[in-house]
PDB file of C-alpha atoms in Angstrom:
ATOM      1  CA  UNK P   1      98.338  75.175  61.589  1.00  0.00           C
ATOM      2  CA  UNK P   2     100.874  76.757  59.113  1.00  0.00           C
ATOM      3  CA  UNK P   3     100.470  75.920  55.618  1.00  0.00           C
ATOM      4  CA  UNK P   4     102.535  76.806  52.494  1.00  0.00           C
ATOM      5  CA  UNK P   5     100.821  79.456  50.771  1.00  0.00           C
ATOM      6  CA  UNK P   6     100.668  79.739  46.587  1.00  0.00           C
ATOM      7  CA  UNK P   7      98.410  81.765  44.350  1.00  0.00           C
ATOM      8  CA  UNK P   8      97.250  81.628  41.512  1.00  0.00           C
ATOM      9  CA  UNK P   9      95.595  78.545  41.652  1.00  0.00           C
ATOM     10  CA  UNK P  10      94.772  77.997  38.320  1.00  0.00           C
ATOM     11  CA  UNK P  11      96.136  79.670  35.704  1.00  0.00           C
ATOM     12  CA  UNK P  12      95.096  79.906  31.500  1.00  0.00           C
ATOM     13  CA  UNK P  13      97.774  81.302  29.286  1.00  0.00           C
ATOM     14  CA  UNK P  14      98.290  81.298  25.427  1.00  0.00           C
ATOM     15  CA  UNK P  15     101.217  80.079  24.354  1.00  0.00           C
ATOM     16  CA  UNK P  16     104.538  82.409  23.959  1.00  0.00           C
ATOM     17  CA  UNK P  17     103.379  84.685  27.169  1.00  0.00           C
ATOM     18  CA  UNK P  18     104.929  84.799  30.113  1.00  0.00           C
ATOM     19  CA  UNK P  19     103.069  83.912  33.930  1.00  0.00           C
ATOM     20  CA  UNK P  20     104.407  84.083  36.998  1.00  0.00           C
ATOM     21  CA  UNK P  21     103.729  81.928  40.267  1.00  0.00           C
ATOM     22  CA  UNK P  22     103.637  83.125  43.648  1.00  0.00           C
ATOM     23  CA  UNK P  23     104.563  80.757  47.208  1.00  0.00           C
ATOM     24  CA  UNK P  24     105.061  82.105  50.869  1.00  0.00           C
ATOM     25  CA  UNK P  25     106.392  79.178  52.406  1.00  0.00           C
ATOM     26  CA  UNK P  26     105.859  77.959  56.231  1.00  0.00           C
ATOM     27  CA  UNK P  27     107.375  81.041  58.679  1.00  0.00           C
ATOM     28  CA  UNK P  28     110.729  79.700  59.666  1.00  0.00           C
ATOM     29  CA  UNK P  29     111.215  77.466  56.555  1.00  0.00           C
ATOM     30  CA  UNK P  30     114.921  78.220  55.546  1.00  0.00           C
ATOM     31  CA  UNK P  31     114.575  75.793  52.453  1.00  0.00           C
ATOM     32  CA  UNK P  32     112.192  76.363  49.804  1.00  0.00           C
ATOM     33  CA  UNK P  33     111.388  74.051  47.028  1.00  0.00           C
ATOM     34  CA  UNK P  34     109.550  74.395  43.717  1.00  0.00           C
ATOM     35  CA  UNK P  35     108.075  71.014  41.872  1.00  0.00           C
ATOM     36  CA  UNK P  36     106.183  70.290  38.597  1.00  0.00           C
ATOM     37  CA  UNK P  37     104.249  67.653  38.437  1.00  0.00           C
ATOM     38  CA  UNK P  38     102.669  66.326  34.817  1.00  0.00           C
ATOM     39  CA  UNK P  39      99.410  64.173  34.973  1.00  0.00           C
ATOM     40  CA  UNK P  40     100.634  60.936  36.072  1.00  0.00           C
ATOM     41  CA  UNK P  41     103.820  61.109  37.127  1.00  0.00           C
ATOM     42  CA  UNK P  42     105.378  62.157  40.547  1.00  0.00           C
ATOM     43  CA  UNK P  43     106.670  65.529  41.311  1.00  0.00           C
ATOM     44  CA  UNK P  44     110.112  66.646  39.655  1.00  0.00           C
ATOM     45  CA  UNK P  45     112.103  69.081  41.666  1.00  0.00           C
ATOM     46  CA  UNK P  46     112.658  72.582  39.328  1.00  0.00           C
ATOM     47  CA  UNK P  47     114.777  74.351  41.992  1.00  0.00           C
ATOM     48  CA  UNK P  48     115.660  74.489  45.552  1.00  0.00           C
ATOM     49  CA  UNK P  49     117.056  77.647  47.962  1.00  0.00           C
ATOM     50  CA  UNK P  50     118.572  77.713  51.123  1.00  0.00           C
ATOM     51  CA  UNK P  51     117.511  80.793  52.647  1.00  0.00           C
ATOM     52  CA  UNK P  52     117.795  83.203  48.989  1.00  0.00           C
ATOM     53  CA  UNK P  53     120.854  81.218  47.860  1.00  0.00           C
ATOM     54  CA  UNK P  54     119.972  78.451  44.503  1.00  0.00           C
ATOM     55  CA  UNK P  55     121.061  75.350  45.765  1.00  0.00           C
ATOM     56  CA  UNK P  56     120.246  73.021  42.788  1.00  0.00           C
ATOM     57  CA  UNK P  57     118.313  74.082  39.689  1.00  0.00           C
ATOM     58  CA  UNK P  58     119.592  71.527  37.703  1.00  0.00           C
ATOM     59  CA  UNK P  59     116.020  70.776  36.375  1.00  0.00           C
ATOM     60  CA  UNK P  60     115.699  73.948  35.689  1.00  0.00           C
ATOM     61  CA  UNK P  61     114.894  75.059  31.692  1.00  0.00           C
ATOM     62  CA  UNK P  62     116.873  78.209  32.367  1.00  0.00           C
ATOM     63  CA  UNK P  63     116.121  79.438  28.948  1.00  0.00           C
ATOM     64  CA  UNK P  64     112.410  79.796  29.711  1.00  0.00           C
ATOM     65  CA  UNK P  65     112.354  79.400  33.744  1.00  0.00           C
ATOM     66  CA  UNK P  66     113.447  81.740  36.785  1.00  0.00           C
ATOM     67  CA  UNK P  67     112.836  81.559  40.428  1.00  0.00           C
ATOM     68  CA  UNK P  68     113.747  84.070  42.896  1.00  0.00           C
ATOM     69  CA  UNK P  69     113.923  84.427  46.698  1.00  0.00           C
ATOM     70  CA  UNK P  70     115.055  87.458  47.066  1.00  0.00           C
ATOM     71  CA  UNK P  71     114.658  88.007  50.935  1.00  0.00           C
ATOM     72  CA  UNK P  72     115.062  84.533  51.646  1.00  0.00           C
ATOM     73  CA  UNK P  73     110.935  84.179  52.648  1.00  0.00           C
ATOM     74  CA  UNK P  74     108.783  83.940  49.591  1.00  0.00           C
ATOM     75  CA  UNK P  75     109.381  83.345  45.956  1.00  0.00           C
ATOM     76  CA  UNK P  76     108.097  83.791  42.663  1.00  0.00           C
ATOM     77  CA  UNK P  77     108.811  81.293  39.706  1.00  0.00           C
ATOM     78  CA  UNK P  78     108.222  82.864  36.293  1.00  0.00           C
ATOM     79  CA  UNK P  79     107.871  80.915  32.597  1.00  0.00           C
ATOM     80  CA  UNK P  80     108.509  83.334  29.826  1.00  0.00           C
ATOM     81  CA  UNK P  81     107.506  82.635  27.161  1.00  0.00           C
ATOM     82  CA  UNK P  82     105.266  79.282  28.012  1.00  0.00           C
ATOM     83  CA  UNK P  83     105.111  76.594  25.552  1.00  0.00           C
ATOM     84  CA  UNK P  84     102.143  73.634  25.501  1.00  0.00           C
ATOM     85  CA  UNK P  85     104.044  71.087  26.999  1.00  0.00           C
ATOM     86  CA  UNK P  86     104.679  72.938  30.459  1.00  0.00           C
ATOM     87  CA  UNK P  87     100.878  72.348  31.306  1.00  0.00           C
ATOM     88  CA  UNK P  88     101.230  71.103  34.706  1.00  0.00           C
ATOM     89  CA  UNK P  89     100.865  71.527  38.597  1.00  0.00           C
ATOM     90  CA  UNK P  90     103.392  73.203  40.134  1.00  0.00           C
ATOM     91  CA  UNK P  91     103.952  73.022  43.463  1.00  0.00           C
ATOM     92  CA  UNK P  92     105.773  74.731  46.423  1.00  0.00           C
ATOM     93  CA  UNK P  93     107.530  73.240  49.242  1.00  0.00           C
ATOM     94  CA  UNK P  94     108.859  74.146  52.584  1.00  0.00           C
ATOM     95  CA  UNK P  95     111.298  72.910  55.129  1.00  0.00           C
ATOM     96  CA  UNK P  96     112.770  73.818  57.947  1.00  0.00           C
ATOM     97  CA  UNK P  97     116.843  72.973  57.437  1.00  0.00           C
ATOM     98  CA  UNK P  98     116.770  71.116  53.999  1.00  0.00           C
ATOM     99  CA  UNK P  99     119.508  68.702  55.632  1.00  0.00           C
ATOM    100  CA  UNK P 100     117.579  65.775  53.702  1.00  0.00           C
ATOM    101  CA  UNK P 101     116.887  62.523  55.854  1.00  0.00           C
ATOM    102  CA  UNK P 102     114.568  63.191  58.784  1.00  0.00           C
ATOM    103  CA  UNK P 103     112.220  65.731  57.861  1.00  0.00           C
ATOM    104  CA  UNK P 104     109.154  66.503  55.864  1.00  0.00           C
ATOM    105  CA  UNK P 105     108.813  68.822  52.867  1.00  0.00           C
ATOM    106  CA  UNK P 106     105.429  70.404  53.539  1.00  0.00           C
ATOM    107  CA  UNK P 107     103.386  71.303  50.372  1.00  0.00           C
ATOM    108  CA  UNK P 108     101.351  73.841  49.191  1.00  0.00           C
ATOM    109  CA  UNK P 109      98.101  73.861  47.507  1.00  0.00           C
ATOM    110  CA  UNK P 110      99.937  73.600  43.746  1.00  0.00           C
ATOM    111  CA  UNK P 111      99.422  75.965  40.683  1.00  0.00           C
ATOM    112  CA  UNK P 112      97.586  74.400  37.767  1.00  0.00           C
ATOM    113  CA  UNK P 113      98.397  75.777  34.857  1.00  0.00           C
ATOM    114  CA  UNK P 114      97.200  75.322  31.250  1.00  0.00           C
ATOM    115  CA  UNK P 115      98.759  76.557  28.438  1.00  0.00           C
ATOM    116  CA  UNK P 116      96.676  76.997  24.975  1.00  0.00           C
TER     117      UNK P 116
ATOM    118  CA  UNK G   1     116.712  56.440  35.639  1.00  0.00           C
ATOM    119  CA  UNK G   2     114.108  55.939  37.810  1.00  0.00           C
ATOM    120  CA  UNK G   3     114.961  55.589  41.151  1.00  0.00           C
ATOM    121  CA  UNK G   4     112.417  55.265  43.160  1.00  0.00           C
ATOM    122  CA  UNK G   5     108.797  53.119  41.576  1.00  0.00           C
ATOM    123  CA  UNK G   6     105.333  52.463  42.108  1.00  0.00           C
ATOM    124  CA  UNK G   7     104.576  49.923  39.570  1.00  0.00           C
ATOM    125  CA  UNK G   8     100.883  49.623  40.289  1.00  0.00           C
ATOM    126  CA  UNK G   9      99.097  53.229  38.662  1.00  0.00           C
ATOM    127  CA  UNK G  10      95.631  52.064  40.570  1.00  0.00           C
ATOM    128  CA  UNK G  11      94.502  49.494  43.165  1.00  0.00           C
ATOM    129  CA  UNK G  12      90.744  49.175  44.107  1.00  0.00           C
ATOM    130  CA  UNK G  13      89.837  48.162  47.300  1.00  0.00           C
ATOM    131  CA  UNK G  14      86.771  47.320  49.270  1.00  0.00           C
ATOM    132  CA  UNK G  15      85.864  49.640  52.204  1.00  0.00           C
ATOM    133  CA  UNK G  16      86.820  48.067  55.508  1.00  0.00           C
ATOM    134  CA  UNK G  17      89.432  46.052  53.901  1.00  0.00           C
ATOM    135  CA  UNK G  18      93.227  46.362  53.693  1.00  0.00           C
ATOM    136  CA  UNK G  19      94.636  48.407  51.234  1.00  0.00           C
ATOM    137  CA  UNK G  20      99.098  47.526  50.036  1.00  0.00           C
ATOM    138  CA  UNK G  21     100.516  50.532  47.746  1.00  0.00           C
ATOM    139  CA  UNK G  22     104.327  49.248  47.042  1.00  0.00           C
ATOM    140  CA  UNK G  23     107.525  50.751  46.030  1.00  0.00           C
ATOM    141  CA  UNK G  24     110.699  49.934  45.286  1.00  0.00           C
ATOM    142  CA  UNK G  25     113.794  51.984  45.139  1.00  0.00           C
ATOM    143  CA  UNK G  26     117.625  51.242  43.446  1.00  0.00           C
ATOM    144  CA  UNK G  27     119.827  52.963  45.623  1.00  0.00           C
ATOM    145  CA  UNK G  28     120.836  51.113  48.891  1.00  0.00           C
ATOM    146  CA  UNK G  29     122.357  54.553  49.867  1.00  0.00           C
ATOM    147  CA  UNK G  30     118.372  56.311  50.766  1.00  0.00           C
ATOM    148  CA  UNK G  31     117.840  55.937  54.181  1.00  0.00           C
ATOM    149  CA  UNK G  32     114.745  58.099  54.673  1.00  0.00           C
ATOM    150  CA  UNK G  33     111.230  57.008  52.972  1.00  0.00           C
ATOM    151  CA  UNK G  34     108.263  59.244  53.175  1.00  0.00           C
ATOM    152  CA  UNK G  35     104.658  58.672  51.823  1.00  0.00           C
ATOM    153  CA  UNK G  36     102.614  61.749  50.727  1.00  0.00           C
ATOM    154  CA  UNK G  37      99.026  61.329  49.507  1.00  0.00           C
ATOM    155  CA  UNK G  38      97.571  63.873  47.261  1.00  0.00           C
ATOM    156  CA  UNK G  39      93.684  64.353  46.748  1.00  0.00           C
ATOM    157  CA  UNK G  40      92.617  65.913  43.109  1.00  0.00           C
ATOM    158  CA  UNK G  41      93.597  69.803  42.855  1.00  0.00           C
ATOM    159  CA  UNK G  42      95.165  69.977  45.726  1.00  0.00           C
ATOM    160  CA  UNK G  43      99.203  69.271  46.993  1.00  0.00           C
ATOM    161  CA  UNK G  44     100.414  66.212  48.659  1.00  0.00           C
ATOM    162  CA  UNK G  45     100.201  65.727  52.284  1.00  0.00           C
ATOM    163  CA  UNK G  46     102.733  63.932  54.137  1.00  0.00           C
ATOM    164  CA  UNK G  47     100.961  60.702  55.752  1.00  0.00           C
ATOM    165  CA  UNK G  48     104.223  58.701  57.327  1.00  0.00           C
ATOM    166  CA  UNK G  49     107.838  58.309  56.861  1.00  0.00           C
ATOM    167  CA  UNK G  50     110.438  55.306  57.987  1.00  0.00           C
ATOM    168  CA  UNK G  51     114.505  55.713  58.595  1.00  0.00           C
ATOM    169  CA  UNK G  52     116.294  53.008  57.368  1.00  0.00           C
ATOM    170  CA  UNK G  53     117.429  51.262  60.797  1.00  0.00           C
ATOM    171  CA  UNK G  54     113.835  50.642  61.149  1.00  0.00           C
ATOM    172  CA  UNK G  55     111.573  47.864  58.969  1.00  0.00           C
ATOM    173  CA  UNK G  56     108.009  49.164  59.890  1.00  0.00           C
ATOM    174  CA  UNK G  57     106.400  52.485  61.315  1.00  0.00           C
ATOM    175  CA  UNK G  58     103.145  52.824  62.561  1.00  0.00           C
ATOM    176  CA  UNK G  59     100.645  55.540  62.787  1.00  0.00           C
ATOM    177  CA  UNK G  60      97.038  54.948  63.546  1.00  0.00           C
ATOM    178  CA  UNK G  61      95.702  53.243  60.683  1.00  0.00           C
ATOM    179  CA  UNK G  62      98.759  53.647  58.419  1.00  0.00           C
ATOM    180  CA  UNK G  63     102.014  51.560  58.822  1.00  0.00           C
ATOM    181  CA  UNK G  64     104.669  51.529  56.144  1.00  0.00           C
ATOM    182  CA  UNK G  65     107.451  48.263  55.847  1.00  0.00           C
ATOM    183  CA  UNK G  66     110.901  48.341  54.739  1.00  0.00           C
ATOM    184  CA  UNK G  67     112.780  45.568  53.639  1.00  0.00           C
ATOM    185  CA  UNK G  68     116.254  46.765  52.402  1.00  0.00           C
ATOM    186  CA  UNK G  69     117.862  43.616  51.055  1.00  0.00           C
ATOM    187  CA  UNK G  70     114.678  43.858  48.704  1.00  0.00           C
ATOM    188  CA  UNK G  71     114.963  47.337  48.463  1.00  0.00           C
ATOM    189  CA  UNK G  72     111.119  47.372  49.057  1.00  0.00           C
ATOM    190  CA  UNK G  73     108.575  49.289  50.971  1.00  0.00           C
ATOM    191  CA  UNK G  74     105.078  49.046  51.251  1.00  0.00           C
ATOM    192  CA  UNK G  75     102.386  51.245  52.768  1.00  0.00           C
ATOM    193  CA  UNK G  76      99.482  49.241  54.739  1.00  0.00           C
ATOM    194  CA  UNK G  77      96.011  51.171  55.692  1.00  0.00           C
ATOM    195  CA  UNK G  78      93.896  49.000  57.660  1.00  0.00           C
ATOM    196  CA  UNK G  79      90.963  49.489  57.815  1.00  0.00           C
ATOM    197  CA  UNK G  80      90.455  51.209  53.989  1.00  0.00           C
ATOM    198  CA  UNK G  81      88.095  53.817  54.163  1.00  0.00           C
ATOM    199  CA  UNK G  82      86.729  56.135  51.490  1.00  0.00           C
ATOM    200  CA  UNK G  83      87.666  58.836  52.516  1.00  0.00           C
ATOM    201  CA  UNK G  84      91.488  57.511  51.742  1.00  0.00           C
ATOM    202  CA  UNK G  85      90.930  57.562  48.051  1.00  0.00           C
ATOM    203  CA  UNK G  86      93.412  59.697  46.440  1.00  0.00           C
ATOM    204  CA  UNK G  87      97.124  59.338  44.754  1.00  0.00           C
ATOM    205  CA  UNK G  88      99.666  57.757  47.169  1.00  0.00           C
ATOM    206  CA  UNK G  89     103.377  58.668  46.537  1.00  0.00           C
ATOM    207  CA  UNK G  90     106.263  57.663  47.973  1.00  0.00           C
ATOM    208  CA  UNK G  91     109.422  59.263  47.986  1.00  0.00           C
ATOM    209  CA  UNK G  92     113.327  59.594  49.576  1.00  0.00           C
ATOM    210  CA  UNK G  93     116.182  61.904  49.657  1.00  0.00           C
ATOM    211  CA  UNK G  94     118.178  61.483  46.700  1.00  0.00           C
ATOM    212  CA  UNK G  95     120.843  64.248  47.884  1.00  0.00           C
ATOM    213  CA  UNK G  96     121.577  64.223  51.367  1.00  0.00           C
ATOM    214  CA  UNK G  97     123.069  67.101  51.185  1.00  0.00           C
ATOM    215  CA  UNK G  98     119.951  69.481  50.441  1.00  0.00           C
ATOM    216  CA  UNK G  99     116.803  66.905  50.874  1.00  0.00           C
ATOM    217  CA  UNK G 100     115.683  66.772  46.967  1.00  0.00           C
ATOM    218  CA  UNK G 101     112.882  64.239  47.175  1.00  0.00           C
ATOM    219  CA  UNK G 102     112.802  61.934  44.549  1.00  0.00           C
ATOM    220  CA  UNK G 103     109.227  60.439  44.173  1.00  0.00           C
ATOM    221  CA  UNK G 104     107.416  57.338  42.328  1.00  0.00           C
ATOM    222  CA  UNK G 105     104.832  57.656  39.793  1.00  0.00           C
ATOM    223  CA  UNK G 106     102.018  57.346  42.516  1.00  0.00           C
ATOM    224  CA  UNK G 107      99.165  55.091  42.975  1.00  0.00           C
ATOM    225  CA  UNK G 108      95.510  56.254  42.394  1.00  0.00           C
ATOM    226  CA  UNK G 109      93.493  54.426  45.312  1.00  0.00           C
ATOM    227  CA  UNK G 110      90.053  54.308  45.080  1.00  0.00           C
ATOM    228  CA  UNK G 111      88.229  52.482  48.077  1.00  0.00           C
ATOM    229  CA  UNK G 112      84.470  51.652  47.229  1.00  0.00           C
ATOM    230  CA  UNK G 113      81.832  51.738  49.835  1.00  0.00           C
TER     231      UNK G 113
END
């Protein structure tokens, strides 16, 4: 069964340096979605691309956060520098249009990441 | 602005019993409801989903309600097993244009042998 690939999966960084997440999403998925989610609460959406276009990053902390998709398949989001407070899973998402009602968003395993 | 909720964080439930996770929503404008479940360290799974000209779905031992004048929906697992314990979040399209799921809070279940 395909799955939505991410590495790391955990992740310890000090505070002010920069780390960088990885996520090959499902083969054939044009729309690729990256989520945080903080202990207790549901996932937030960060940013979403249609093929390697942004189509909404207005969650995004663009001072501190970029995502890529540079060939439209996988994608790397980077925090630089990290501060405490973006301790948190992040997780990748695939689908296959992104037209909204109707289909699934399939997940990957999540980043954890910790930041001292 | 929270537009989709899960008020309950937890519910405990005996094994064998019937297990209600519910959620409410403020925008009569979703018409697409999914439920994910999400075990410790891991991401969430999609369990079952429910358009909007429909008021229950079933699947197996999992069948989610909608009532849309209450703007309600509510995920049923009969019979609760153990092996269901995990966070249960439910979600919808809040732009219809792109898919961005919007999702509740989640509720922990934890079903004791």
């Amino acid at each position: 069964e395909a799955e939505v690939a991410q590495s790391p999966r955990y992740k310890i960084t000090e505070k002010s340096q920069a780390v960088a997440f990885w996520c090959d999403p499902i083969s054939g998925h044009a729309t690729l979605y990256w989520y945080r989610q903080i202990l207790g609460q549901g996932p937030e959406l960060l940013v979403q691309f249609q093929d390697e276009s942004v189509v909404d990053d207005s969650q995004l902390p663009k001072d501190r956060f970029s995502a890529e998709r540079l060939k439209g398949v996988d994608s790397t989001l980077k925090i630089q520098p990290a501060e405490l407070g973006d301790s948190a899973m992040y997780l990748c998402a695939s689908s296959l249009l992104g037209t909204g009602g109707g289909e699934t968003q399939y997940f990957g395993p999540g980043t954890r990441l910790l930041v001292l | 602005d929270q537009q989709v909720k899960q008020n309950s964080p937890s519910l405990s439930v005996q094994e064998g019993r019937i297990s209600i996770l519910n959620c409410d929503y403020t925008n009569s404008m979703f018409d697409y409801f999914l439920w994910y479940k999400k075990y410790p360290a891991e991401g969430p799974t999609f369990l079952i989903s429910i358009s909007s000209i429909k008021d229950k779905n079933e699947d197996g031992r999992f069948t989610v309600f909608l009532n849309k004048s209450a703007k309600h929906l509510s995920l049923h697992i009969v019979p609760s097993q153990p092996g269901d314990s995990a966070v249960y979040f439910c979600a919808a399209p809040t732009d219809t244009s792109y898919g961005k799921l919007t999702f509740g809070q989640g509720t922990i279940l934890t079903v004791h042998p």
